[in-house]
């Protein structure tokens, strides 16, 4: 049982504590994994929708998604299953632009289906030659008659192959102010999955090809040229929650390490009786608490603080994901050979946490955000 004392922190309202309890009970009976990754993800989205948890991922009228709720949900789900967290998170990231910037009609068409789990969402920004440097994307969208026509490629797109729509960013002009955002249904003619990508912690991931994909003029989200800002604001909202997922993985790694070291015989006692082990466990707990404080501070700032919290969100994502990797690594080390054995939970956690340091702004990019903000303030 992970440490739950953080729920008493002043960042939370009673509804958050209730949510954490409900999700924890629900997560105890997650559907068993099968050999079909796509089917597993579809099941998870459907069940999260039926249980009502996906409502957290979308705006409610003018109310933006509650970041503390999202973060608590991701932490709790990731503790139990990285795939469940993934399925939850992508519903938010993929529909985030619609929640934040969509028209009433776009919200009405897509958000109820995302919230019920009937439509699977995806966020398509990265290209083979433009990852961190997203402002340099090459995919284009041109108004031909009364339809937008998209040409280009997107890669590393989560839910690629199983999504019902791809929130796609494409160039309608020059520079970062020449990017626009579009809702592209998965069955749009000319859109295809060019390649499925297998990563160390598998989830549906693909390279997509847009070959003169035509969508109606009203498929654009926001105004032409606003796409980059829309993308960055969506990422900013969800960045803290990536840290929260890492926190859930780290808490689980510590739990596993405590259970294993208390059980493992060493001389006349156990591994947990050893001072070197205890120092490791203490460092793991310290990193977890520091990550949790940064995450829930940033989430609180976003929900109620009323401040531009880009720096706090970047700090939370950077620290929590890097710390989770160190915690998972320590847990593997404490398990000895068992730690690198397939099927042992800490081996899975070690792989699960790795990509979180890369996507939605790699650690190097988060450092850049923090430093630029500091330097701007010092001017
Ligand atoms: C599992 C997974 C899921 C993903 N899901 C999605 C998705 O759903 N939608 C989507 O659009 N994208 C997705 N991505 C893509 C992800 O956002 C990119 O991989 C990420 O932005 C990095 O881009 P890149 O891979 O092109 O690496 P690059 O940008 O080429 O970076 C390579 C290295 O250079 C460093 N670097 C880059 N710029 C700088 C700089 N200015 N200063 C210092 N160092 C720098 C990076 O930090 C990194 O270490 C996913 C990626 C992964 C691995």
XYZ file of C-alpha atoms and ligand atoms in Angstrom:
432
model
C 0.000 0.000 0.000
C 1.650 3.291 -1.085
C 1.978 6.300 1.216
C -1.352 8.165 1.024
C -0.498 10.909 3.506
C 0.068 13.408 0.688
C -3.692 13.515 0.139
C -3.924 15.609 3.315
C -1.853 18.370 1.682
C -3.641 21.705 1.235
C -3.430 21.492 -2.574
C -6.482 19.217 -2.626
C -10.221 19.649 -2.160
C -12.438 16.888 -0.716
C -13.494 15.911 -4.267
C -9.851 15.088 -5.103
C -9.509 12.792 -2.090
C -12.747 11.064 -3.042
C -11.515 10.644 -6.615
C -8.218 9.122 -5.460
C -10.114 6.613 -3.285
C -12.567 5.689 -6.061
C -9.823 5.228 -8.628
C -7.727 3.154 -6.271
C -10.612 0.728 -5.646
C -11.436 0.624 -9.356
C -7.795 -0.015 -10.317
C -7.636 -3.057 -8.047
C -9.741 -4.943 -10.597
C -8.233 -3.785 -13.878
C -8.917 -6.131 -16.808
C -6.167 -8.743 -17.288
C -3.720 -8.123 -20.157
C -4.019 -10.289 -23.273
C -1.628 -10.726 -26.196
C -3.553 -8.139 -28.211
C -2.243 -4.681 -27.276
C -4.759 -2.779 -29.406
C -7.695 -4.709 -27.973
C -6.364 -4.177 -24.434
C -6.229 -0.420 -24.990
C -9.706 -0.319 -26.496
C -11.019 -2.251 -23.481
C -9.260 0.077 -21.052
C -10.659 3.197 -22.748
C -14.170 1.693 -22.802
C -13.995 0.693 -19.120
C -12.506 4.015 -17.999
C -15.325 5.702 -19.926
C -18.036 3.504 -18.408
C -16.685 4.166 -14.924
C -16.942 7.918 -15.599
C -13.224 8.686 -15.144
C -12.673 9.981 -18.695
C -14.915 12.967 -17.907
C -11.820 14.336 -16.147
C -10.039 14.512 -19.529
C -12.383 16.988 -21.192
C -13.693 20.466 -20.478
C -17.130 20.837 -18.927
C -18.735 23.845 -20.607
C -16.247 26.652 -20.086
C -14.496 24.785 -17.262
C -11.041 23.519 -18.227
C -9.965 20.027 -17.161
C -8.942 20.038 -13.488
C -5.198 19.404 -13.428
C -5.157 18.088 -9.855
C -7.825 15.526 -10.807
C -5.893 14.530 -13.933
C -2.644 14.247 -11.987
C -4.192 12.150 -9.205
C -5.829 9.897 -11.775
C -2.588 9.397 -13.675
C -0.580 8.764 -10.521
C -3.095 6.172 -9.303
C -3.495 4.432 -12.665
C 0.266 4.340 -13.351
C 0.837 2.766 -9.931
C -1.341 -0.138 -11.061
C -0.743 -0.231 -14.821
C 1.224 1.997 -17.175
C -1.084 0.955 -20.009
C -4.187 2.045 -18.097
C -2.519 5.392 -17.441
C -1.610 5.680 -21.132
C -5.178 4.945 -22.252
C -6.523 7.544 -19.843
C -3.945 10.234 -20.639
C -4.287 10.100 -24.412
C -8.016 10.820 -24.196
C -7.020 14.126 -22.582
C -4.029 15.033 -24.735
C -5.770 14.037 -27.987
C -8.890 16.066 -27.247
C -7.186 18.860 -25.281
C -7.139 21.322 -28.176
C -10.900 20.850 -28.635
C -11.526 21.312 -24.902
C -9.437 24.490 -24.773
C -10.030 26.066 -28.191
C -12.818 24.171 -30.014
C -16.096 25.654 -31.204
C -19.346 24.682 -29.487
C -20.087 22.373 -32.433
C -16.656 20.684 -32.258
C -17.018 20.186 -28.518
C -20.520 18.815 -28.956
C -19.422 16.405 -31.684
C -16.312 14.969 -30.034
C -16.040 15.551 -26.291
C -18.999 13.402 -25.126
C -17.635 10.490 -27.174
C -14.129 10.973 -25.760
C -15.546 11.152 -22.221
C -17.635 8.006 -22.641
C -14.774 6.056 -24.215
C -16.625 5.682 -27.520
C -14.021 7.676 -29.466
C -10.272 7.178 -29.025
C -8.204 10.368 -29.352
C -4.677 11.039 -30.632
C -2.370 14.052 -30.809
C -0.319 14.262 -34.014
C 2.435 16.862 -33.877
C 5.834 15.108 -34.222
C 7.320 14.492 -37.663
C 10.334 12.441 -38.759
C 12.398 15.652 -39.079
C 10.713 17.774 -36.398
C 10.401 16.479 -32.829
C 11.531 18.890 -30.119
C 11.762 21.503 -32.847
C 8.044 21.251 -33.617
C 7.911 24.784 -35.054
C 9.833 23.382 -38.032
C 7.146 20.880 -39.004
C 6.730 20.307 -42.737
C 3.233 18.831 -43.120
C 1.006 21.275 -44.994
C -2.673 22.111 -45.068
C -4.136 24.104 -47.911
C -7.645 25.405 -48.416
C -8.884 23.907 -51.684
C -12.405 25.118 -52.396
C -14.217 24.656 -49.109
C -12.006 21.821 -47.810
C -8.600 21.626 -46.133
C -6.167 19.303 -47.869
C -3.345 17.878 -45.734
C -0.096 16.421 -47.057
C 2.766 15.079 -44.955
C 3.857 12.613 -42.305
C 3.587 12.339 -38.540
C 5.529 9.894 -36.408
C 5.568 8.460 -32.879
C 1.843 9.076 -32.684
C 0.372 7.386 -29.632
C -2.886 5.541 -30.350
C -1.759 5.510 -33.990
C -3.723 2.680 -35.601
C -6.533 2.581 -33.028
C -7.601 6.226 -32.744
C -10.944 7.488 -34.048
C -9.494 10.940 -34.704
C -6.085 12.581 -34.873
C -5.728 16.175 -33.684
C -3.221 17.077 -36.369
C -0.919 20.088 -36.688
C 0.063 21.264 -40.159
C 1.581 24.276 -41.837
C -0.743 26.861 -43.417
C 1.939 29.574 -43.595
C 5.514 30.445 -42.606
C 7.178 30.037 -39.197
C 5.575 29.057 -35.909
C 2.708 31.490 -36.611
C 1.957 29.573 -39.789
C 0.809 26.362 -38.097
C -2.828 25.340 -37.690
C -4.651 22.550 -35.876
C -7.204 20.201 -37.443
C -9.536 17.410 -36.358
C -8.896 14.519 -38.746
C -11.219 11.505 -38.438
C -9.303 8.221 -38.718
C -11.391 7.127 -41.680
C -10.642 10.274 -43.734
C -9.599 9.286 -47.243
C -5.829 9.526 -47.789
C -4.914 8.987 -44.122
C -3.006 5.759 -43.511
C -0.813 4.055 -40.949
C 2.548 3.794 -42.720
C 4.264 1.876 -39.910
C 3.563 0.569 -36.409
C 6.442 1.364 -34.042
C 7.476 -1.094 -31.324
C 8.929 0.606 -28.224
C 10.423 -0.684 -24.951
C 7.156 -0.285 -23.075
C 4.687 -1.148 -25.837
C 1.595 0.867 -26.541
C -0.105 1.585 -29.887
C 2.313 3.900 -31.713
C 2.550 4.689 -35.406
C 3.883 6.736 -38.278
C 1.016 8.243 -40.230
C 0.858 9.319 -43.840
C -1.402 12.160 -45.002
C -1.844 11.861 -48.748
C -4.141 14.712 -49.769
C -6.396 14.096 -46.792
C -9.501 16.268 -47.230
C -11.577 17.547 -44.345
C -14.291 20.235 -44.296
C -13.281 23.864 -43.689
C -14.771 23.710 -40.188
C -12.325 20.935 -39.138
C -9.818 23.630 -38.156
C -9.474 24.272 -34.400
C -9.054 27.962 -33.634
C -8.001 30.359 -36.375
C -5.456 29.637 -39.131
C -1.979 30.278 -37.683
C -3.004 29.626 -34.063
C -2.014 25.949 -34.143
C 1.395 26.262 -32.527
C 0.008 28.208 -29.584
C -2.868 25.717 -29.306
C -0.403 22.822 -29.293
C 1.873 24.411 -26.699
C -1.017 25.345 -24.386
C -2.382 21.813 -24.640
C 1.049 20.391 -23.800
C 1.442 22.861 -20.937
C -1.855 21.690 -19.411
C -0.896 18.008 -19.583
C 2.852 18.343 -18.814
C 2.346 18.209 -15.053
C 0.342 15.008 -15.460
C 3.251 13.264 -17.217
C 5.203 13.911 -14.023
C 2.275 12.502 -12.048
C 2.357 9.275 -14.061
C 6.092 9.011 -13.343
C 5.309 9.539 -9.657
C 2.863 6.607 -9.695
C 5.493 4.373 -11.288
C 8.088 5.499 -8.729
C 5.765 4.863 -5.770
C 5.158 1.346 -7.091
C 8.913 0.763 -7.530
C 9.524 1.772 -3.908
C 6.722 -0.514 -2.702
C 8.167 -3.415 -4.650
C 11.660 -2.685 -3.311
C 10.443 -2.548 0.296
C 8.527 -5.823 -0.045
C 11.447 -7.577 -1.737
C 14.171 -6.405 0.660
C 12.109 -7.314 3.732
C 11.709 -10.792 2.347
C 15.184 -11.450 0.967
C 17.488 -13.205 3.420
C 20.947 -11.703 3.909
C 23.207 -13.359 6.521
C 21.263 -13.682 9.752
C 18.697 -11.037 8.787
C 17.129 -9.587 5.668
C 18.330 -7.242 2.958
C 16.132 -4.541 4.539
C 18.120 -4.754 7.797
C 21.251 -3.677 5.944
C 22.315 -0.014 6.310
C 23.275 0.353 2.630
C 19.809 -0.863 1.615
C 18.157 1.487 4.084
C 20.070 4.470 2.690
C 18.846 3.546 -0.796
C 15.231 3.245 0.387
C 15.491 6.600 2.157
C 16.785 8.319 -0.993
C 13.975 6.775 -3.043
C 11.338 8.033 -0.594
C 12.917 11.493 -0.552
C 12.863 11.774 -4.339
C 9.244 10.617 -4.439
C 8.120 13.220 -1.901
C 10.046 16.006 -3.663
C 8.450 15.005 -6.985
C 4.979 14.903 -5.430
C 5.409 18.383 -3.938
C 6.500 19.834 -7.289
C 3.662 18.128 -9.158
C 0.829 19.064 -6.856
C 2.153 22.603 -6.434
C 2.161 23.027 -10.229
C -1.265 21.397 -10.569
C -2.711 23.640 -7.842
C -1.191 26.717 -9.518
C -2.782 25.731 -12.789
C -6.218 25.139 -11.251
C -6.510 27.923 -8.696
C -3.275 29.883 -8.547
C -4.153 32.017 -11.555
C -0.488 32.364 -12.509
C 1.338 31.503 -15.696
C 2.989 28.410 -14.336
C 5.075 27.223 -17.279
C 8.199 27.158 -15.130
C 6.542 25.201 -12.320
C 5.010 22.723 -14.800
C 8.379 22.201 -16.502
C 10.095 21.701 -13.121
C 7.476 19.157 -12.089
C 7.736 17.164 -15.311
C 11.533 17.313 -15.408
C 12.141 16.377 -11.787
C 9.430 13.731 -11.467
C 10.372 11.828 -14.620
C 14.118 11.918 -13.936
C 13.581 10.968 -10.269
C 11.261 8.111 -11.242
C 13.958 6.680 -13.478
C 16.461 6.807 -10.591
C 13.932 5.219 -8.225
C 13.076 2.465 -10.724
C 16.775 1.853 -11.298
C 17.408 1.570 -7.539
C 14.483 -0.854 -7.223
C 15.938 -3.027 -9.996
C 19.344 -2.938 -8.294
C 17.866 -3.956 -4.940
C 16.203 -6.953 -6.630
C 19.549 -8.233 -7.967
C 19.073 -10.708 -10.842
C 15.342 -10.817 -10.252
C 15.251 -7.110 -11.129
C 16.189 -7.679 -14.754
C 14.032 -10.759 -15.200
C 11.106 -10.392 -17.586
C 7.783 -10.555 -15.813
C 9.106 -9.101 -12.547
C 7.276 -5.824 -11.825
C 10.374 -3.641 -11.341
C 11.758 -4.710 -14.725
C 8.482 -3.532 -16.291
C 8.550 -0.252 -14.307
C 12.129 0.434 -15.423
C 11.000 0.240 -19.070
C 7.668 2.003 -18.456
C 9.275 5.165 -17.130
C 11.859 5.653 -19.852
C 9.805 7.344 -22.584
C 8.294 9.847 -20.128
C 11.662 11.655 -20.096
C 11.389 12.098 -23.880
C 7.808 12.810 -24.901
C 5.736 15.960 -24.346
C 8.996 17.895 -24.142
C 12.226 16.019 -23.403
C 14.131 16.802 -20.185
C 16.536 19.040 -22.115
C 13.594 21.065 -23.425
C 12.136 21.408 -19.904
C 15.492 22.788 -18.709
C 15.372 25.283 -21.553
C 11.852 26.404 -20.552
C 12.947 26.854 -16.923
C 16.155 28.735 -17.791
C 14.482 31.047 -20.318
C 11.804 31.905 -17.791
C 14.418 32.661 -15.125
C 16.441 34.832 -17.492
C 13.346 36.695 -18.702
C 12.431 37.482 -15.117
C 15.978 38.681 -14.343
C 15.930 41.246 -17.163
C 6.645 6.537 -26.577
C 6.487 7.827 -27.302
C 5.210 8.353 -27.511
C 5.056 9.553 -28.217
N 3.784 10.008 -28.470
C 3.631 11.130 -29.228
C 2.309 11.584 -29.600
O 1.286 11.000 -29.192
N 2.209 12.685 -30.399
C 3.286 13.348 -30.869
O 3.107 14.324 -31.592
N 4.545 12.937 -30.538
C 4.736 11.857 -29.741
N 5.998 11.412 -29.419
C 7.139 12.114 -29.961
C 7.891 12.913 -28.918
O 7.162 14.052 -28.547
C 9.271 13.230 -29.513
O 9.982 12.006 -29.570
C 10.018 14.261 -28.687
O 9.434 15.517 -28.839
C 11.487 14.326 -29.100
O 11.594 14.502 -30.484
P 12.571 13.563 -31.344
O 12.288 12.152 -31.033
O 12.485 14.003 -32.741
O 14.023 13.878 -30.776
P 14.870 15.203 -31.054
O 14.010 16.407 -30.949
O 15.638 15.030 -32.291
O 15.848 15.171 -29.806
C 16.996 14.310 -29.717
C 17.759 14.715 -28.474
O 18.177 16.084 -28.610
C 17.742 16.826 -27.493
N 17.419 18.186 -27.898
C 16.470 18.566 -28.775
N 16.434 19.916 -28.855
C 17.379 20.380 -28.004
C 17.805 21.661 -27.616
N 17.269 22.753 -28.149
N 18.801 21.760 -26.710
C 19.367 20.660 -26.172
N 18.992 19.395 -26.497
C 17.999 19.268 -27.377
C 16.496 16.113 -27.011
O 16.221 16.424 -25.686
C 16.910 14.659 -27.198
O 17.701 14.268 -26.111
C 6.183 10.249 -28.684
C 7.463 9.729 -28.436
C 7.619 8.547 -27.764
C 9.003 8.024 -27.532
